[in-house]
mmCIF file with all atom_site columns, C-alpha atoms in Angstrom:
data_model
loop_
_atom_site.group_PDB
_atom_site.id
_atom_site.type_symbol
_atom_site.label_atom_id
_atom_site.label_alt_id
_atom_site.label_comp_id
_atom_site.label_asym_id
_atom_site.label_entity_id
_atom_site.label_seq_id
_atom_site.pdbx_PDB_ins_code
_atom_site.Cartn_x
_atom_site.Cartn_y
_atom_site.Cartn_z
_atom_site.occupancy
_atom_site.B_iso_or_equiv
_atom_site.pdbx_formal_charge
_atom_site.auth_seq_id
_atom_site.auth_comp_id
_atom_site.auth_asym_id
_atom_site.auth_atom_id
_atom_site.pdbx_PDB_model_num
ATOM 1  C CA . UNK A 1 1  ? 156.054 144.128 272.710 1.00 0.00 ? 1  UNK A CA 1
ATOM 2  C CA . UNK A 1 2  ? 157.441 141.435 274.960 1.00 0.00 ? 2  UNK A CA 1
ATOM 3  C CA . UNK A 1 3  ? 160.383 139.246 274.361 1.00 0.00 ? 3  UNK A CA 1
ATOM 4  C CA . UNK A 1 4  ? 159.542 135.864 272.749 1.00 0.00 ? 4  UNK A CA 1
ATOM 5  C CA . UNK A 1 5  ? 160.266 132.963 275.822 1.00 0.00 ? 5  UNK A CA 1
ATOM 6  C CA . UNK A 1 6  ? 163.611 131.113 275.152 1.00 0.00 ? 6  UNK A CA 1
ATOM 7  C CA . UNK A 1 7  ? 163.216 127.473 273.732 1.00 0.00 ? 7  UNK A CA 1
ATOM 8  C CA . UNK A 1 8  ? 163.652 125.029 276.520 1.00 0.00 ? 8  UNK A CA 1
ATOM 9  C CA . UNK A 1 9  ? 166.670 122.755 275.453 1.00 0.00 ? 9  UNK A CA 1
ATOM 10 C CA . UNK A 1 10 ? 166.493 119.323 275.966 1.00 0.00 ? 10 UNK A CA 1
ATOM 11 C CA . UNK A 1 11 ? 169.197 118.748 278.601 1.00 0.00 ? 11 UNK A CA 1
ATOM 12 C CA . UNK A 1 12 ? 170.698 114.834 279.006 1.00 0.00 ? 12 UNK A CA 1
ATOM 13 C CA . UNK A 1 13 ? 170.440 113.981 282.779 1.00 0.00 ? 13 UNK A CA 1
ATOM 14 C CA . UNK A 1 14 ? 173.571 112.339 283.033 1.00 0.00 ? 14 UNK A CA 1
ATOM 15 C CA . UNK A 1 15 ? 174.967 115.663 281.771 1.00 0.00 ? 15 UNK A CA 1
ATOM 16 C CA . UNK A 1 16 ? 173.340 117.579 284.500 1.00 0.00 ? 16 UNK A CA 1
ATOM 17 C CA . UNK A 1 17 ? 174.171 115.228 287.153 1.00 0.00 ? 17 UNK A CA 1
ATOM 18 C CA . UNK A 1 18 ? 177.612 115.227 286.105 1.00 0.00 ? 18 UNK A CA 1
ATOM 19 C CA . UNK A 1 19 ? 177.646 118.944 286.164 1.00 0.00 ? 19 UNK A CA 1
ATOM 20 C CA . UNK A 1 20 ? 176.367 118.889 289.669 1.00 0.00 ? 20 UNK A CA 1
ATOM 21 C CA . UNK A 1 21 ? 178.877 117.001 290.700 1.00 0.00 ? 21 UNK A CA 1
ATOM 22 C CA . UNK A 1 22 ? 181.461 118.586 289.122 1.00 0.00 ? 22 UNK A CA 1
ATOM 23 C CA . UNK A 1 23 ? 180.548 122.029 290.795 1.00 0.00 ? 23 UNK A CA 1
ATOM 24 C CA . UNK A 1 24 ? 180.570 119.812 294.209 1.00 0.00 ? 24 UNK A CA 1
ATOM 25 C CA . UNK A 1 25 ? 184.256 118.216 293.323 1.00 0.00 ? 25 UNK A CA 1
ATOM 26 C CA . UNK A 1 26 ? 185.126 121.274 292.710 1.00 0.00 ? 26 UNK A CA 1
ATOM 27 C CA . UNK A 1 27 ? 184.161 123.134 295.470 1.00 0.00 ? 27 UNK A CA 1
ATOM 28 C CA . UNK A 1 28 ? 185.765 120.905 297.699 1.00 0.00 ? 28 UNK A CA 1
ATOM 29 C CA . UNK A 1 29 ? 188.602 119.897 296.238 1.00 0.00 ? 29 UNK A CA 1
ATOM 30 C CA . UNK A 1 30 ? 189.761 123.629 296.177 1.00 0.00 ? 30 UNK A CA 1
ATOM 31 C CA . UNK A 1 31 ? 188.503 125.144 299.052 1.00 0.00 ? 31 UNK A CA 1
ATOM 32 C CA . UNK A 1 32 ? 190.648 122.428 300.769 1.00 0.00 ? 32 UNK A CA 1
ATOM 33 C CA . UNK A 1 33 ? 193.326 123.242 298.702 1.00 0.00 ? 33 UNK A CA 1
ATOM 34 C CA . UNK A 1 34 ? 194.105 126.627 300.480 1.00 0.00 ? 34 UNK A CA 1
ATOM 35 C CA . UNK A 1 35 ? 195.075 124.161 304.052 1.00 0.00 ? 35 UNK A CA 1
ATOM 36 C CA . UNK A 1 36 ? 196.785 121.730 301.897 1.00 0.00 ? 36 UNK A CA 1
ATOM 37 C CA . UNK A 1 37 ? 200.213 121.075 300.442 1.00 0.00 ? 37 UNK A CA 1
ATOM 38 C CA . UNK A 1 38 ? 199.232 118.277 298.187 1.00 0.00 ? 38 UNK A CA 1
ATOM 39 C CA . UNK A 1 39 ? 198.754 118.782 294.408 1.00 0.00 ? 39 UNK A CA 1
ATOM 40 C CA . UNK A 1 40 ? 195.823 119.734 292.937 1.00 0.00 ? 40 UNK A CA 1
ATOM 41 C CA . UNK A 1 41 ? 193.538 117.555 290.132 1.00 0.00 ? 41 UNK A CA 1
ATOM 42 C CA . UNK A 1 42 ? 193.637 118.603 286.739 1.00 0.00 ? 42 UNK A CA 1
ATOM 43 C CA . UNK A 1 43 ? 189.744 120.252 286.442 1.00 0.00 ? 43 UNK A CA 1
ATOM 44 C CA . UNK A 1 44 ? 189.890 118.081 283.285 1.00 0.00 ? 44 UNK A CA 1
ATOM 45 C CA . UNK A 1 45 ? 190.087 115.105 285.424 1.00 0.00 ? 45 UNK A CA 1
ATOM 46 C CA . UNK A 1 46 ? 187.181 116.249 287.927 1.00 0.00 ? 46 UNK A CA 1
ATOM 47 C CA . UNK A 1 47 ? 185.287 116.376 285.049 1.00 0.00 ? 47 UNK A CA 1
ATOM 48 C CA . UNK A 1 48 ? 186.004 112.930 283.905 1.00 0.00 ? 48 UNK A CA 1
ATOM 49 C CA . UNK A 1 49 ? 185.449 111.587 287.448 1.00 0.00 ? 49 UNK A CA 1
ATOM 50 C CA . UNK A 1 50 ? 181.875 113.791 287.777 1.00 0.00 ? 50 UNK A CA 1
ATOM 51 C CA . UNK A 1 51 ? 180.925 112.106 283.697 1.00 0.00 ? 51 UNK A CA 1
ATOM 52 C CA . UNK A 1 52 ? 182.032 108.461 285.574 1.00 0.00 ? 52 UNK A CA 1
ATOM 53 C CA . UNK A 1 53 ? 180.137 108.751 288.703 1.00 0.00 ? 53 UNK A CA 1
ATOM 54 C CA . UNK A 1 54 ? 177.087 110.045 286.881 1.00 0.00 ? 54 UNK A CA 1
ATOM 55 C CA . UNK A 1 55 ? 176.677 107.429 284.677 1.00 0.00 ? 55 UNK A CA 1
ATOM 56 C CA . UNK A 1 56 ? 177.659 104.632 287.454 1.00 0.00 ? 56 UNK A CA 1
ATOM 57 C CA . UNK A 1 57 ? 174.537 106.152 289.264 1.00 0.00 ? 57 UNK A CA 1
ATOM 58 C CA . UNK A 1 58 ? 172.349 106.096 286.349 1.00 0.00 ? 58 UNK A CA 1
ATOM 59 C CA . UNK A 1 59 ? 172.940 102.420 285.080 1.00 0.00 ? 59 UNK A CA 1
ATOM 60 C CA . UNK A 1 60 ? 172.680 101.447 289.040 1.00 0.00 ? 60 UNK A CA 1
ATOM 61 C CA . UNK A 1 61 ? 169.500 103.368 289.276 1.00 0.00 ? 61 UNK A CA 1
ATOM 62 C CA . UNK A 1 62 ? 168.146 101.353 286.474 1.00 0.00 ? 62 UNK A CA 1
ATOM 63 C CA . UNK A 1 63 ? 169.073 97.669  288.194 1.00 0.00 ? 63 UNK A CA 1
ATOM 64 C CA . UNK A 1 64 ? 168.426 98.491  291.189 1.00 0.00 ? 64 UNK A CA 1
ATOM 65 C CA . UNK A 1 65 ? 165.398 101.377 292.238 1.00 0.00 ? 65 UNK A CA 1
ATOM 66 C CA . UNK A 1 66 ? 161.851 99.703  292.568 1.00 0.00 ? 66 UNK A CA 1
ATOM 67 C CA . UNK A 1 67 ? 160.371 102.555 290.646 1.00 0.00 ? 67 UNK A CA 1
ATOM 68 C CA . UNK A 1 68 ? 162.421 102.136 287.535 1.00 0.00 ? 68 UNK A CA 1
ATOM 69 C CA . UNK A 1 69 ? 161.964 97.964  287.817 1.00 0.00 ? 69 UNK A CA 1
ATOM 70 C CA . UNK A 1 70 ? 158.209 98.405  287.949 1.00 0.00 ? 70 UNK A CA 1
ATOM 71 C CA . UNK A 1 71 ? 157.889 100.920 285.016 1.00 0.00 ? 71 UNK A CA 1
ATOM 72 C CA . UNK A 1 72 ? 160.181 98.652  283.028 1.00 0.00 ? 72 UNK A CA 1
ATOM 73 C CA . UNK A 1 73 ? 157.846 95.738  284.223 1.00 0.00 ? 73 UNK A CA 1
ATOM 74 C CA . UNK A 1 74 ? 155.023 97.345  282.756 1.00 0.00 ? 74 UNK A CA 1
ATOM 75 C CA . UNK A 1 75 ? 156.320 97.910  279.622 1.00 0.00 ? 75 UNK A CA 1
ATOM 76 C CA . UNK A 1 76 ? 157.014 94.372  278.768 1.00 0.00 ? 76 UNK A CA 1
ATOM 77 C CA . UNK A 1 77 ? 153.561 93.094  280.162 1.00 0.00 ? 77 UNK A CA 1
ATOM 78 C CA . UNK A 1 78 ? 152.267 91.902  276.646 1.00 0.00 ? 78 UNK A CA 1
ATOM 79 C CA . UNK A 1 79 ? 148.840 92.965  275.595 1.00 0.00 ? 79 UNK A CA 1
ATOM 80 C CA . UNK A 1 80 ? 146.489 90.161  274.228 1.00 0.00 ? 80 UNK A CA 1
ATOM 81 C CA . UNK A 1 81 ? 145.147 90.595  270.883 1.00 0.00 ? 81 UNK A CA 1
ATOM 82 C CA . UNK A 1 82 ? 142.068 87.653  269.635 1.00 0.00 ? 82 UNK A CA 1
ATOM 83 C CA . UNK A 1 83 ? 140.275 88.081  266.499 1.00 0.00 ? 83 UNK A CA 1
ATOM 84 C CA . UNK A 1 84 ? 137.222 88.573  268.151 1.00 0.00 ? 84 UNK A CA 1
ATOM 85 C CA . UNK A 1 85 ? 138.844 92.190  269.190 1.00 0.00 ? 85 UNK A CA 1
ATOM 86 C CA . UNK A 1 86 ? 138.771 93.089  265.472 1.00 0.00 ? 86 UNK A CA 1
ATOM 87 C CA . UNK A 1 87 ? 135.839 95.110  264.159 1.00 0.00 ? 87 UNK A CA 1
ATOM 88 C CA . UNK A 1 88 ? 135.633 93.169  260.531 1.00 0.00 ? 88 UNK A CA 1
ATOM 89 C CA . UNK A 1 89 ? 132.337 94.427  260.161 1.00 0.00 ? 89 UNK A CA 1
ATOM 90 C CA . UNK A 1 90 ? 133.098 97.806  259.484 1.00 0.00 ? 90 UNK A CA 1
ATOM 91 C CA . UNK A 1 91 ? 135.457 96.512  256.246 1.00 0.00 ? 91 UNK A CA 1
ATOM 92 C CA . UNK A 1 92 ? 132.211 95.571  254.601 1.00 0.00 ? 92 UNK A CA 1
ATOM 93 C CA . UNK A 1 93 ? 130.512 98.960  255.313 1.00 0.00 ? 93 UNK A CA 1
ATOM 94 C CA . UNK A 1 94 ? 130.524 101.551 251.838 1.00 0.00 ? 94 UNK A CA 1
ATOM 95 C CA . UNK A 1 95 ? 131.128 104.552 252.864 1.00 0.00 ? 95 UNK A CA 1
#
């Protein structure tokens, strides 16, 4: 018999994004580290920085990318509703 799939987890994209930067700030950070004298960040404090830049880009991204504006748009275009759309007739069919 085969192995059942795994469950796909819901994953928050900020989360990811911040991960992805984290692995980036990391990267950098201490391969330069090896040439340099200076001290090093805390990884705690990468990790604050990668949470702070993801969500910066995220509430950006929602002010300011045309794509996001124009799905937003959409949503709030209100939908007229007469009385003439209701079907009253079928409330005085028996059934």
């Amino acid at each position: 018999m085969s192995a059942p799939a795994p469950a796909k987890i819901a994953t928050d994209p900020v989360a990811e994004l911040a991960r992805q930067i984290y692995v980036a700030l990391t990267s950098r950070v201490y391969s330069a580290a090896a040439s340099a004298e200076a001290g090093l960040p805390q990884p705690q404090a990468l990790a604050q920085l990668s949470f702070s830049l993801a969500e910066a880009f995220y509430a950006e991204d929602r002010d300011a990318n045309p794509v996001t504006l124009a799905a937003a748009a959409a949503a709030r275009v209100p939908t007229r509703f007469d009385a003439k759309d209701l079907d009253l007739g079928s409330l005085q069919q028996r059934r």
